[in-house]
CSV table of C-alpha atoms in Angstrom, one decimal:
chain,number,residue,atom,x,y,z
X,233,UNK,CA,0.0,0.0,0.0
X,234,UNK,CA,1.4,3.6,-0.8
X,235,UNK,CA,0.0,6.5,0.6
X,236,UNK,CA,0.8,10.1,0.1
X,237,UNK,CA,0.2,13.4,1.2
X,238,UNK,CA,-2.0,14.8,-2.0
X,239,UNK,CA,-2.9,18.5,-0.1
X,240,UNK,CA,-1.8,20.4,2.7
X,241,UNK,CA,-3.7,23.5,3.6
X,242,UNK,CA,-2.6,26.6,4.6
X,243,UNK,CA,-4.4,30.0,5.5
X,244,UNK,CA,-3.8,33.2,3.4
X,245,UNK,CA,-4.7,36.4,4.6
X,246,UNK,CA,-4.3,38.3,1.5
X,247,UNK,CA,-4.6,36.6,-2.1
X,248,UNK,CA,-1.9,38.4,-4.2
X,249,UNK,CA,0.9,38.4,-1.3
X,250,UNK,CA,0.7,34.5,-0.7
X,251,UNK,CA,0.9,34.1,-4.5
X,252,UNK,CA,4.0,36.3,-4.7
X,253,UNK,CA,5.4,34.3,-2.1
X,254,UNK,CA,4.3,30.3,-3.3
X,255,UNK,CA,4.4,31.7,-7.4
X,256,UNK,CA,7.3,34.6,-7.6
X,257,UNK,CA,9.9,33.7,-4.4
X,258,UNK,CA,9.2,29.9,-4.0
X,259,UNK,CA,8.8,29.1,-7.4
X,260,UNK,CA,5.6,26.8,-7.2
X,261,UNK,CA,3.3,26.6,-10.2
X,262,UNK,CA,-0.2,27.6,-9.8
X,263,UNK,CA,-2.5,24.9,-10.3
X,264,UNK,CA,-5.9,26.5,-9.3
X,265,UNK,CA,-7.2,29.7,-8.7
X,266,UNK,CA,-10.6,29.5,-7.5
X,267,UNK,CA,-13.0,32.4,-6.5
X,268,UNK,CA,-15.9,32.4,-4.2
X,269,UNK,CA,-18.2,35.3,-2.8
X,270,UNK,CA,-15.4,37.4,-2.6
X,271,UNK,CA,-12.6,34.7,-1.2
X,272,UNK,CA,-9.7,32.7,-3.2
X,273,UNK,CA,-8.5,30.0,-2.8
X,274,UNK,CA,-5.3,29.0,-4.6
X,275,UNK,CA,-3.6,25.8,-5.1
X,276,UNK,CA,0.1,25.9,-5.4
X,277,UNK,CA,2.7,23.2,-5.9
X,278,UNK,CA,6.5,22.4,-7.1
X,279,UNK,CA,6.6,21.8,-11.0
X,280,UNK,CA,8.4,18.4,-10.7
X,281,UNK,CA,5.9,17.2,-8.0
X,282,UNK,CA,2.1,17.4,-9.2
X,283,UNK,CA,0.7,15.2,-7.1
X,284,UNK,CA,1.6,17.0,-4.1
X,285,UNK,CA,-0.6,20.6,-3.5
X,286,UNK,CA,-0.5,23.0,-1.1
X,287,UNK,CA,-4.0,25.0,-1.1
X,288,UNK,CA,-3.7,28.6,0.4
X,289,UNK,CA,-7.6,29.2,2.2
X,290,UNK,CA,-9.0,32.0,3.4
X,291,UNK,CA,-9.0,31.5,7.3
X,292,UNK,CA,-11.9,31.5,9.4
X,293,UNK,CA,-14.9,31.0,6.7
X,294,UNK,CA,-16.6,28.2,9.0
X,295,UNK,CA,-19.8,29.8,9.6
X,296,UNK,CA,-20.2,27.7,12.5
X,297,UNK,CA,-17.4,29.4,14.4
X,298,UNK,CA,-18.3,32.9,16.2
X,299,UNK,CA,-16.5,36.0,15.6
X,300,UNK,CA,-14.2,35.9,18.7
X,301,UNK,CA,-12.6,32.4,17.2
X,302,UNK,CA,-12.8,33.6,14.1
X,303,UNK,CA,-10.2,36.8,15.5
X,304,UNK,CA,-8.7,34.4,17.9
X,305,UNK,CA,-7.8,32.2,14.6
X,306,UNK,CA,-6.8,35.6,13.2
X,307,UNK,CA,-4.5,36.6,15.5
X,308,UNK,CA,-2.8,33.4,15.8
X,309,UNK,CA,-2.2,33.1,12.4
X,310,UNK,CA,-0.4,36.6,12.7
X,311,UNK,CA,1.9,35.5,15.4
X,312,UNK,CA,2.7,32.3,13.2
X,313,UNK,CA,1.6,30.3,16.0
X,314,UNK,CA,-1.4,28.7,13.9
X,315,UNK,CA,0.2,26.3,11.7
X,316,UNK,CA,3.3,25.5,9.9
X,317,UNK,CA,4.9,23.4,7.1
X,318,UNK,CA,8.0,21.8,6.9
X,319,UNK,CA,9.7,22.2,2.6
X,320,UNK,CA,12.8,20.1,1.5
X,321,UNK,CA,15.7,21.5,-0.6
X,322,UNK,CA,18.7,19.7,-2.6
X,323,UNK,CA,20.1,23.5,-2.3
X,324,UNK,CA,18.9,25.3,0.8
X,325,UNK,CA,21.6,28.0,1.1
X,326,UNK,CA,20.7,28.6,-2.8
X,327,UNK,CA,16.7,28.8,-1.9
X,328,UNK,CA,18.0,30.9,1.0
X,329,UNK,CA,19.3,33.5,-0.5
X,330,UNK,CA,16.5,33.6,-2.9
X,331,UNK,CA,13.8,33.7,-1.0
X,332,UNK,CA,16.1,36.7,1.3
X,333,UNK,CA,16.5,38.8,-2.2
X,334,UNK,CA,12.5,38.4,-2.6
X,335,UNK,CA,12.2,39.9,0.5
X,336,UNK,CA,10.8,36.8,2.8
X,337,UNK,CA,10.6,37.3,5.9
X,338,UNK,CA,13.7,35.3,8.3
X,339,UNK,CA,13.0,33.5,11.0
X,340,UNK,CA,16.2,31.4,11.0
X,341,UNK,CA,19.3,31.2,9.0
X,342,UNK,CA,20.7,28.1,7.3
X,343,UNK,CA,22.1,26.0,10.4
X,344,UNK,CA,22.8,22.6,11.5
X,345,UNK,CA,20.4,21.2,14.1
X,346,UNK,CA,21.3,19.3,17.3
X,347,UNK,CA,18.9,16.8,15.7
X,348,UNK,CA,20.8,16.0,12.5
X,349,UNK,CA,18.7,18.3,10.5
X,350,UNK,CA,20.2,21.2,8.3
X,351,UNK,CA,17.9,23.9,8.2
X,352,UNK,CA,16.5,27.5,7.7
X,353,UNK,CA,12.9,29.1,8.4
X,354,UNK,CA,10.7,31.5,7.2
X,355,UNK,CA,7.0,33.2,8.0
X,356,UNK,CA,4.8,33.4,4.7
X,357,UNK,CA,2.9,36.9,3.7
X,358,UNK,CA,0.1,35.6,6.6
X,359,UNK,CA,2.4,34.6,9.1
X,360,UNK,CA,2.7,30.2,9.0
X,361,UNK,CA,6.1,29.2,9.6
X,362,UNK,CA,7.6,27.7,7.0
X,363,UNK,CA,10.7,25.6,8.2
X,364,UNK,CA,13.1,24.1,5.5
X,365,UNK,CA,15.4,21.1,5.2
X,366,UNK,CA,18.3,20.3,3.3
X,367,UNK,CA,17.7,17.2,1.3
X,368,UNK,CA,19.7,14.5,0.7
């Protein structure tokens, strides 16, 4: 049996900053671009992996949340203490200094974990922290 992971969902808090972060910085192909009532939701990927989606969701929609979870969701996401997602690089210090020149916002620098990990971090346009590993 093979399973894999086919979407991961992450909030946006504005439509044309997450795409110039997924699209322009991280390079991912736009797969979808759907519009509802005033909303988007995108669906971004890497090229070489289409079977493998990240959609980008406009937080708090439920209608059966009130409005203080629906801000409580807000601020969260702000603080980047909502969610995260953890990317994979053959050439971190490459993507690194990319995504620095495109003006992403640094939470860590390219170091070697205690852990055996090689990695770097950053916050998307809406604040989820996007940690990312050195492949191979």
């Amino acid at each position: 049996m093979k399973i894999s992971i086919h979407y991961a969902f992450l909030p946006h808090t504005d439509a044309e900053a997450a795409l110039g972060f997924y699209r322009d910085a991280l390079g991912f192909e736009v797969r979808n671009d759907v519009g509802y009532d005033g909303l988007r939701w995108l669906t971004v990927g890497p090229e070489n992996q289409p079977e493998t989606s990240i959609v980008l969701h406009p937080p708090a929609t439920d209608p059966g949340i009130t409005d203080a979870e629906r801000q409580t969701i807000l601020e969260l996401i702000a603080k980047g203490s909502y969610t995260a997602l953890t990317l994979a690089s053959d050439d971190l210090d490459g993507l690194f200094e990319r995504l620095v020149e495109q003006g992403a916002d640094v939470v860590q620098e390219p170091m070697d974990q205690p852990y055996g990990v090689r990695d770097c971090a950053f916050r998307d346009p809406a604040g989820n922290l996007l940690r990312i590993n050195q492949a191979g």
